[in-house]
Amino acid sequence: FISLFGVLTILAWADQKRDEVYKYWSGAIINGGLLLGIIISWLCGHPFVEDYMIDSLGTDRTGLTFPLIRHHTIVMTGVWLGVFMLMEAVSVVG
């Protein structure tokens, strides 16, 4: 995610003629980058929700192997994925 913001910053500095375009589309670019990051981390088998669950449960990764906790992790990642998809759609449309 840091690389996404770094690329946006470099683009805004390097191409100042199109500065208004980057400002206009920055929400769509950022939401799209976050959406892409969520999809990639989920496909790699390490959804970002797992880190928050480890912190809230006070356990290590072995605590995430229980079926109910695995199901909750999948559902919460899917919910966040849906939220970012909706935010991306809204920022592209309007």
PDB file of C-alpha atoms in Angstrom:
ATOM      1  CA  PHE A   1       0.000   0.000   0.000  1.00  0.00           C
ATOM      2  CA  ILE A   2       2.906   2.308   0.654  1.00  0.00           C
ATOM      3  CA  SER A   3       4.121   1.743  -2.883  1.00  0.00           C
ATOM      4  CA  LEU A   4       0.724   2.850  -4.236  1.00  0.00           C
ATOM      5  CA  PHE A   5       0.924   6.170  -2.420  1.00  0.00           C
ATOM      6  CA  GLY A   6       4.566   6.543  -3.407  1.00  0.00           C
ATOM      7  CA  VAL A   7       3.739   6.056  -7.082  1.00  0.00           C
ATOM      8  CA  LEU A   8       0.885   8.569  -6.845  1.00  0.00           C
ATOM      9  CA  THR A   9       3.172  11.118  -5.206  1.00  0.00           C
ATOM     10  CA  ILE A  10       5.878  10.668  -7.834  1.00  0.00           C
ATOM     11  CA  LEU A  11       3.332  10.928 -10.651  1.00  0.00           C
ATOM     12  CA  ALA A  12       1.873  14.107  -9.199  1.00  0.00           C
ATOM     13  CA  TRP A  13       5.326  15.672  -8.864  1.00  0.00           C
ATOM     14  CA  ALA A  14       6.689  14.503 -12.214  1.00  0.00           C
ATOM     15  CA  ASP A  15       3.668  15.293 -14.373  1.00  0.00           C
ATOM     16  CA  GLN A  16       2.383  18.601 -13.050  1.00  0.00           C
ATOM     17  CA  LYS A  17       0.541  19.392 -16.281  1.00  0.00           C
ATOM     18  CA  ARG A  18      -1.989  16.653 -15.472  1.00  0.00           C
ATOM     19  CA  ASP A  19      -2.207  17.533 -11.789  1.00  0.00           C
ATOM     20  CA  GLU A  20      -5.968  18.147 -11.968  1.00  0.00           C
ATOM     21  CA  VAL A  21      -6.505  14.689 -13.492  1.00  0.00           C
ATOM     22  CA  TYR A  22      -4.659  13.035 -10.613  1.00  0.00           C
ATOM     23  CA  LYS A  23      -6.625  15.075  -8.077  1.00  0.00           C
ATOM     24  CA  TYR A  24      -9.911  14.173  -9.750  1.00  0.00           C
ATOM     25  CA  TRP A  25      -9.164  10.446 -10.007  1.00  0.00           C
ATOM     26  CA  SER A  26      -7.162  10.069  -6.778  1.00  0.00           C
ATOM     27  CA  GLY A  27     -10.105   8.524  -4.897  1.00  0.00           C
ATOM     28  CA  ALA A  28     -10.677   5.927  -7.595  1.00  0.00           C
ATOM     29  CA  ILE A  29      -6.963   5.147  -7.822  1.00  0.00           C
ATOM     30  CA  ILE A  30      -6.546   4.774  -4.058  1.00  0.00           C
ATOM     31  CA  ASN A  31      -9.710   2.694  -3.611  1.00  0.00           C
ATOM     32  CA  GLY A  32      -8.706   0.540  -6.577  1.00  0.00           C
ATOM     33  CA  GLY A  33      -5.254  -0.001  -5.090  1.00  0.00           C
ATOM     34  CA  LEU A  34      -6.706  -0.996  -1.739  1.00  0.00           C
ATOM     35  CA  LEU A  35      -9.180  -3.294  -3.456  1.00  0.00           C
ATOM     36  CA  LEU A  36      -6.368  -4.904  -5.428  1.00  0.00           C
ATOM     37  CA  GLY A  37      -4.318  -5.332  -2.242  1.00  0.00           C
ATOM     38  CA  ILE A  38      -7.211  -7.057  -0.475  1.00  0.00           C
ATOM     39  CA  ILE A  39      -7.754  -9.417  -3.401  1.00  0.00           C
ATOM     40  CA  ILE A  40      -4.061 -10.287  -3.704  1.00  0.00           C
ATOM     41  CA  SER A  41      -3.620 -10.875   0.034  1.00  0.00           C
ATOM     42  CA  TRP A  42      -6.741 -13.058   0.110  1.00  0.00           C
ATOM     43  CA  LEU A  43      -5.589 -15.096  -2.890  1.00  0.00           C
ATOM     44  CA  CYS A  44      -2.163 -15.562  -1.273  1.00  0.00           C
ATOM     45  CA  GLY A  45      -3.860 -17.054   1.781  1.00  0.00           C
ATOM     46  CA  HIS A  46      -3.159 -14.201   4.189  1.00  0.00           C
ATOM     47  CA  PRO A  47      -6.209 -11.934   4.392  1.00  0.00           C
ATOM     48  CA  PHE A  48      -5.490  -8.673   6.193  1.00  0.00           C
ATOM     49  CA  VAL A  49      -8.298  -9.403   8.683  1.00  0.00           C
ATOM     50  CA  GLU A  50      -6.171 -12.177  10.203  1.00  0.00           C
ATOM     51  CA  ASP A  51      -3.778  -9.675  11.762  1.00  0.00           C
ATOM     52  CA  TYR A  52      -6.621  -7.897  13.518  1.00  0.00           C
ATOM     53  CA  MET A  53      -8.071 -11.203  14.681  1.00  0.00           C
ATOM     54  CA  ILE A  54      -4.735 -12.272  16.155  1.00  0.00           C
ATOM     55  CA  ASP A  55      -4.547  -8.991  18.062  1.00  0.00           C
ATOM     56  CA  SER A  56      -8.133  -9.180  19.301  1.00  0.00           C
ATOM     57  CA  LEU A  57      -7.973 -12.864  20.287  1.00  0.00           C
ATOM     58  CA  GLY A  58      -4.598 -12.517  21.976  1.00  0.00           C
ATOM     59  CA  THR A  59      -3.333 -15.693  20.347  1.00  0.00           C
ATOM     60  CA  ASP A  60      -0.922 -16.763  17.657  1.00  0.00           C
ATOM     61  CA  ARG A  61      -1.702 -18.138  14.198  1.00  0.00           C
ATOM     62  CA  THR A  62      -2.628 -21.565  15.567  1.00  0.00           C
ATOM     63  CA  GLY A  63      -5.716 -19.989  17.152  1.00  0.00           C
ATOM     64  CA  LEU A  64      -6.962 -19.123  13.675  1.00  0.00           C
ATOM     65  CA  THR A  65      -7.286 -22.771  12.666  1.00  0.00           C
ATOM     66  CA  PHE A  66     -10.597 -23.307  14.441  1.00  0.00           C
ATOM     67  CA  PRO A  67     -13.453 -23.655  11.926  1.00  0.00           C
ATOM     68  CA  LEU A  68     -15.598 -20.865  13.379  1.00  0.00           C
ATOM     69  CA  ILE A  69     -12.701 -18.424  13.423  1.00  0.00           C
ATOM     70  CA  ARG A  70     -11.693 -19.393   9.852  1.00  0.00           C
ATOM     71  CA  HIS A  71     -15.289 -18.826   8.736  1.00  0.00           C
ATOM     72  CA  HIS A  72     -15.400 -15.460  10.493  1.00  0.00           C
ATOM     73  CA  THR A  73     -12.111 -14.454   8.832  1.00  0.00           C
ATOM     74  CA  ILE A  74     -13.461 -15.350   5.394  1.00  0.00           C
ATOM     75  CA  VAL A  75     -16.742 -13.530   5.988  1.00  0.00           C
ATOM     76  CA  MET A  76     -15.063 -10.377   7.326  1.00  0.00           C
ATOM     77  CA  THR A  77     -12.601 -10.291   4.433  1.00  0.00           C
ATOM     78  CA  GLY A  78     -15.506 -10.701   2.008  1.00  0.00           C
ATOM     79  CA  VAL A  79     -17.377  -7.862   3.700  1.00  0.00           C
ATOM     80  CA  TRP A  80     -14.363  -5.559   3.435  1.00  0.00           C
ATOM     81  CA  LEU A  81     -13.901  -6.602  -0.173  1.00  0.00           C
ATOM     82  CA  GLY A  82     -17.530  -5.695  -0.872  1.00  0.00           C
ATOM     83  CA  VAL A  83     -17.149  -2.343   0.881  1.00  0.00           C
ATOM     84  CA  PHE A  84     -14.091  -1.418  -1.153  1.00  0.00           C
ATOM     85  CA  MET A  85     -15.789  -2.579  -4.366  1.00  0.00           C
ATOM     86  CA  LEU A  86     -18.746  -0.335  -3.572  1.00  0.00           C
ATOM     87  CA  MET A  87     -16.467   2.589  -2.761  1.00  0.00           C
ATOM     88  CA  GLU A  88     -14.582   2.060  -6.028  1.00  0.00           C
ATOM     89  CA  ALA A  89     -17.809   1.956  -8.009  1.00  0.00           C
ATOM     90  CA  VAL A  90     -19.061   5.146  -6.376  1.00  0.00           C
ATOM     91  CA  SER A  91     -15.793   6.987  -6.938  1.00  0.00           C
ATOM     92  CA  VAL A  92     -15.640   5.959 -10.606  1.00  0.00           C
ATOM     93  CA  VAL A  93     -19.270   6.835 -11.318  1.00  0.00           C
ATOM     94  CA  GLY A  94     -19.570   9.983  -9.428  1.00  0.00           C
TER      95      GLY A  94
END
